[in-house]
């Protein structure tokens, strides 16, 4: 992504989404694995994977095929947000939250709650970046140019990937003891 940006000056949108299409479903796998002992099903796993993939495919269409219009940006941004809200709901109130609450392990309960916070706060940084593209709301309202798209995405990736990893690592170490 860095080399692409250095060579072209453009946002490395395709590489960004190739990264996400691998790593975001893997984060959904974490939710499944952590709640599996408490009874999580493969159906739950697939619902999370499909919702997050939907979120990313819609976001990619919004960015890669943008004509610079606000209507294109908003339409695909809203469609993407539907997938995001599904994952968010599942982590906070839906199956994942319920299974974690029923888990006998306090570490799992706290850990899944911490991951749910990442989905609520950390993941919400991405739409801010998205809205900086040409035609996006923040671009229109505050003149935040499309250069800021990658600024927000990079900050969000650092927070979410490192944060998620540390929470899961901590759960694994504590449970092993
Ligand atoms: C490691 C990468 C992660 C956790 C990426 C997460 C990406 C999102 C939560 C993206 C969400 C978007 C919306 C909710 C609407 C606008 C389009 C997206 C794809 C930026």
mmCIF file of N, CA and C in Angstrom, residues 51 54-63 70-86 127 130-131 133 137:
data_model
loop_
_atom_site.group_PDB
_atom_site.id
_atom_site.type_symbol
_atom_site.label_atom_id
_atom_site.label_comp_id
_atom_site.label_asym_id
_atom_site.label_seq_id
_atom_site.Cartn_x
_atom_site.Cartn_y
_atom_site.Cartn_z
ATOM 1 N N UNK A 51 -22.134 -10.884 6.598
ATOM 2 C CA UNK A 51 -22.420 -9.476 6.902
ATOM 3 C C UNK A 51 -21.173 -8.611 6.718
ATOM 4 N N UNK A 54 -20.318 -8.339 2.995
ATOM 5 C CA UNK A 54 -21.271 -7.371 2.409
ATOM 6 C C UNK A 54 -20.792 -5.940 2.678
ATOM 7 N N UNK A 55 -20.432 -5.683 3.937
ATOM 8 C CA UNK A 55 -19.965 -4.351 4.338
ATOM 9 C C UNK A 55 -18.782 -3.914 3.475
ATOM 10 N N UNK A 56 -17.851 -4.846 3.234
ATOM 11 C CA UNK A 56 -16.642 -4.474 2.505
ATOM 12 C C UNK A 56 -16.884 -4.367 1.009
ATOM 13 N N UNK A 57 -17.679 -5.260 0.443
ATOM 14 C CA UNK A 57 -17.946 -5.197 -1.002
ATOM 15 C C UNK A 57 -18.672 -3.891 -1.326
ATOM 16 N N UNK A 58 -19.657 -3.528 -0.506
ATOM 17 C CA UNK A 58 -20.383 -2.273 -0.748
ATOM 18 C C UNK A 58 -19.431 -1.080 -0.602
ATOM 19 N N UNK A 59 -18.565 -1.111 0.412
ATOM 20 C CA UNK A 59 -17.609 -0.023 0.598
ATOM 21 C C UNK A 59 -16.648 0.077 -0.585
ATOM 22 N N UNK A 60 -16.237 -1.093 -1.102
ATOM 23 C CA UNK A 60 -15.318 -1.085 -2.250
ATOM 24 C C UNK A 60 -15.987 -0.475 -3.480
ATOM 25 N N UNK A 61 -17.215 -0.860 -3.724
ATOM 26 C CA UNK A 61 -17.943 -0.280 -4.866
ATOM 27 C C UNK A 61 -18.052 1.232 -4.668
ATOM 28 N N UNK A 62 -18.348 1.644 -3.426
ATOM 29 C CA UNK A 62 -18.465 3.070 -3.129
ATOM 30 C C UNK A 62 -17.195 3.839 -3.450
ATOM 31 N N UNK A 63 -16.045 3.227 -3.168
ATOM 32 C CA UNK A 63 -14.781 3.939 -3.376
ATOM 33 C C UNK A 63 -14.201 3.737 -4.765
ATOM 34 N N UNK A 70 -21.981 12.746 -4.546
ATOM 35 C CA UNK A 70 -22.414 12.447 -3.182
ATOM 36 C C UNK A 70 -23.405 11.280 -3.175
ATOM 37 N N UNK A 71 -24.255 11.196 -4.199
ATOM 38 C CA UNK A 71 -25.262 10.127 -4.200
ATOM 39 C C UNK A 71 -24.599 8.750 -4.262
ATOM 40 N N UNK A 72 -23.548 8.600 -5.068
ATOM 41 C CA UNK A 72 -22.854 7.305 -5.144
ATOM 42 C C UNK A 72 -22.223 6.963 -3.791
ATOM 43 N N UNK A 73 -21.528 7.945 -3.236
ATOM 44 C CA UNK A 73 -20.852 7.738 -1.959
ATOM 45 C C UNK A 73 -21.847 7.358 -0.853
ATOM 46 N N UNK A 74 -22.963 8.086 -0.800
ATOM 47 C CA UNK A 74 -23.933 7.849 0.271
ATOM 48 C C UNK A 74 -24.654 6.503 0.077
ATOM 49 N N UNK A 75 -25.068 6.228 -1.156
ATOM 50 C CA UNK A 75 -25.789 4.973 -1.413
ATOM 51 C C UNK A 75 -24.982 3.763 -0.943
ATOM 52 N N UNK A 76 -23.733 3.674 -1.400
ATOM 53 C CA UNK A 76 -22.927 2.495 -1.058
ATOM 54 C C UNK A 76 -22.462 2.551 0.384
ATOM 55 N N UNK A 77 -22.282 3.754 0.913
ATOM 56 C CA UNK A 77 -21.922 3.893 2.321
ATOM 57 C C UNK A 77 -23.036 3.384 3.226
ATOM 58 N N UNK A 78 -24.274 3.711 2.870
ATOM 59 C CA UNK A 78 -25.420 3.253 3.667
ATOM 60 C C UNK A 78 -25.570 1.739 3.553
ATOM 61 N N UNK A 79 -25.455 1.208 2.324
ATOM 62 C CA UNK A 79 -25.566 -0.246 2.147
ATOM 63 C C UNK A 79 -24.493 -0.971 2.960
ATOM 64 N N UNK A 80 -23.294 -0.424 2.951
ATOM 65 C CA UNK A 80 -22.201 -1.010 3.719
ATOM 66 C C UNK A 80 -22.503 -0.978 5.217
ATOM 67 N N UNK A 81 -23.070 0.135 5.668
ATOM 68 C CA UNK A 81 -23.352 0.307 7.097
ATOM 69 C C UNK A 81 -24.352 -0.727 7.618
ATOM 70 N N UNK A 82 -25.238 -1.195 6.730
ATOM 71 C CA UNK A 82 -26.177 -2.245 7.142
ATOM 72 C C UNK A 82 -25.404 -3.475 7.633
ATOM 73 N N UNK A 83 -24.375 -3.860 6.882
ATOM 74 C CA UNK A 83 -23.549 -5.005 7.288
ATOM 75 C C UNK A 83 -22.820 -4.732 8.588
ATOM 76 N N UNK A 84 -22.292 -3.523 8.699
ATOM 77 C CA UNK A 84 -21.592 -3.130 9.923
ATOM 78 C C UNK A 84 -22.526 -3.220 11.132
ATOM 79 N N UNK A 85 -23.738 -2.665 10.995
ATOM 80 C CA UNK A 85 -24.675 -2.666 12.125
ATOM 81 C C UNK A 85 -25.060 -4.086 12.525
ATOM 82 N N UNK A 86 -25.112 -4.986 11.545
ATOM 83 C CA UNK A 86 -25.437 -6.377 11.878
ATOM 84 C C UNK A 86 -24.358 -6.987 12.784
ATOM 85 N N UNK A 127 -15.803 4.534 8.618
ATOM 86 C CA UNK A 127 -16.739 5.387 7.872
ATOM 87 C C UNK A 127 -16.336 6.867 7.872
ATOM 88 N N UNK A 130 -14.006 7.047 5.040
ATOM 89 C CA UNK A 130 -14.797 6.886 3.806
ATOM 90 C C UNK A 130 -15.464 8.198 3.404
ATOM 91 N N UNK A 131 -15.962 8.936 4.377
ATOM 92 C CA UNK A 131 -16.694 10.180 4.087
ATOM 93 C C UNK A 131 -15.782 11.331 3.673
ATOM 94 N N UNK A 133 -13.772 10.941 1.070
ATOM 95 C CA UNK A 133 -13.520 10.843 -0.377
ATOM 96 C C UNK A 133 -14.314 11.912 -1.134
ATOM 97 N N UNK A 137 -19.556 13.131 2.669
ATOM 98 C CA UNK A 137 -20.136 14.173 3.514
ATOM 99 C C UNK A 137 -19.090 15.060 4.176
#
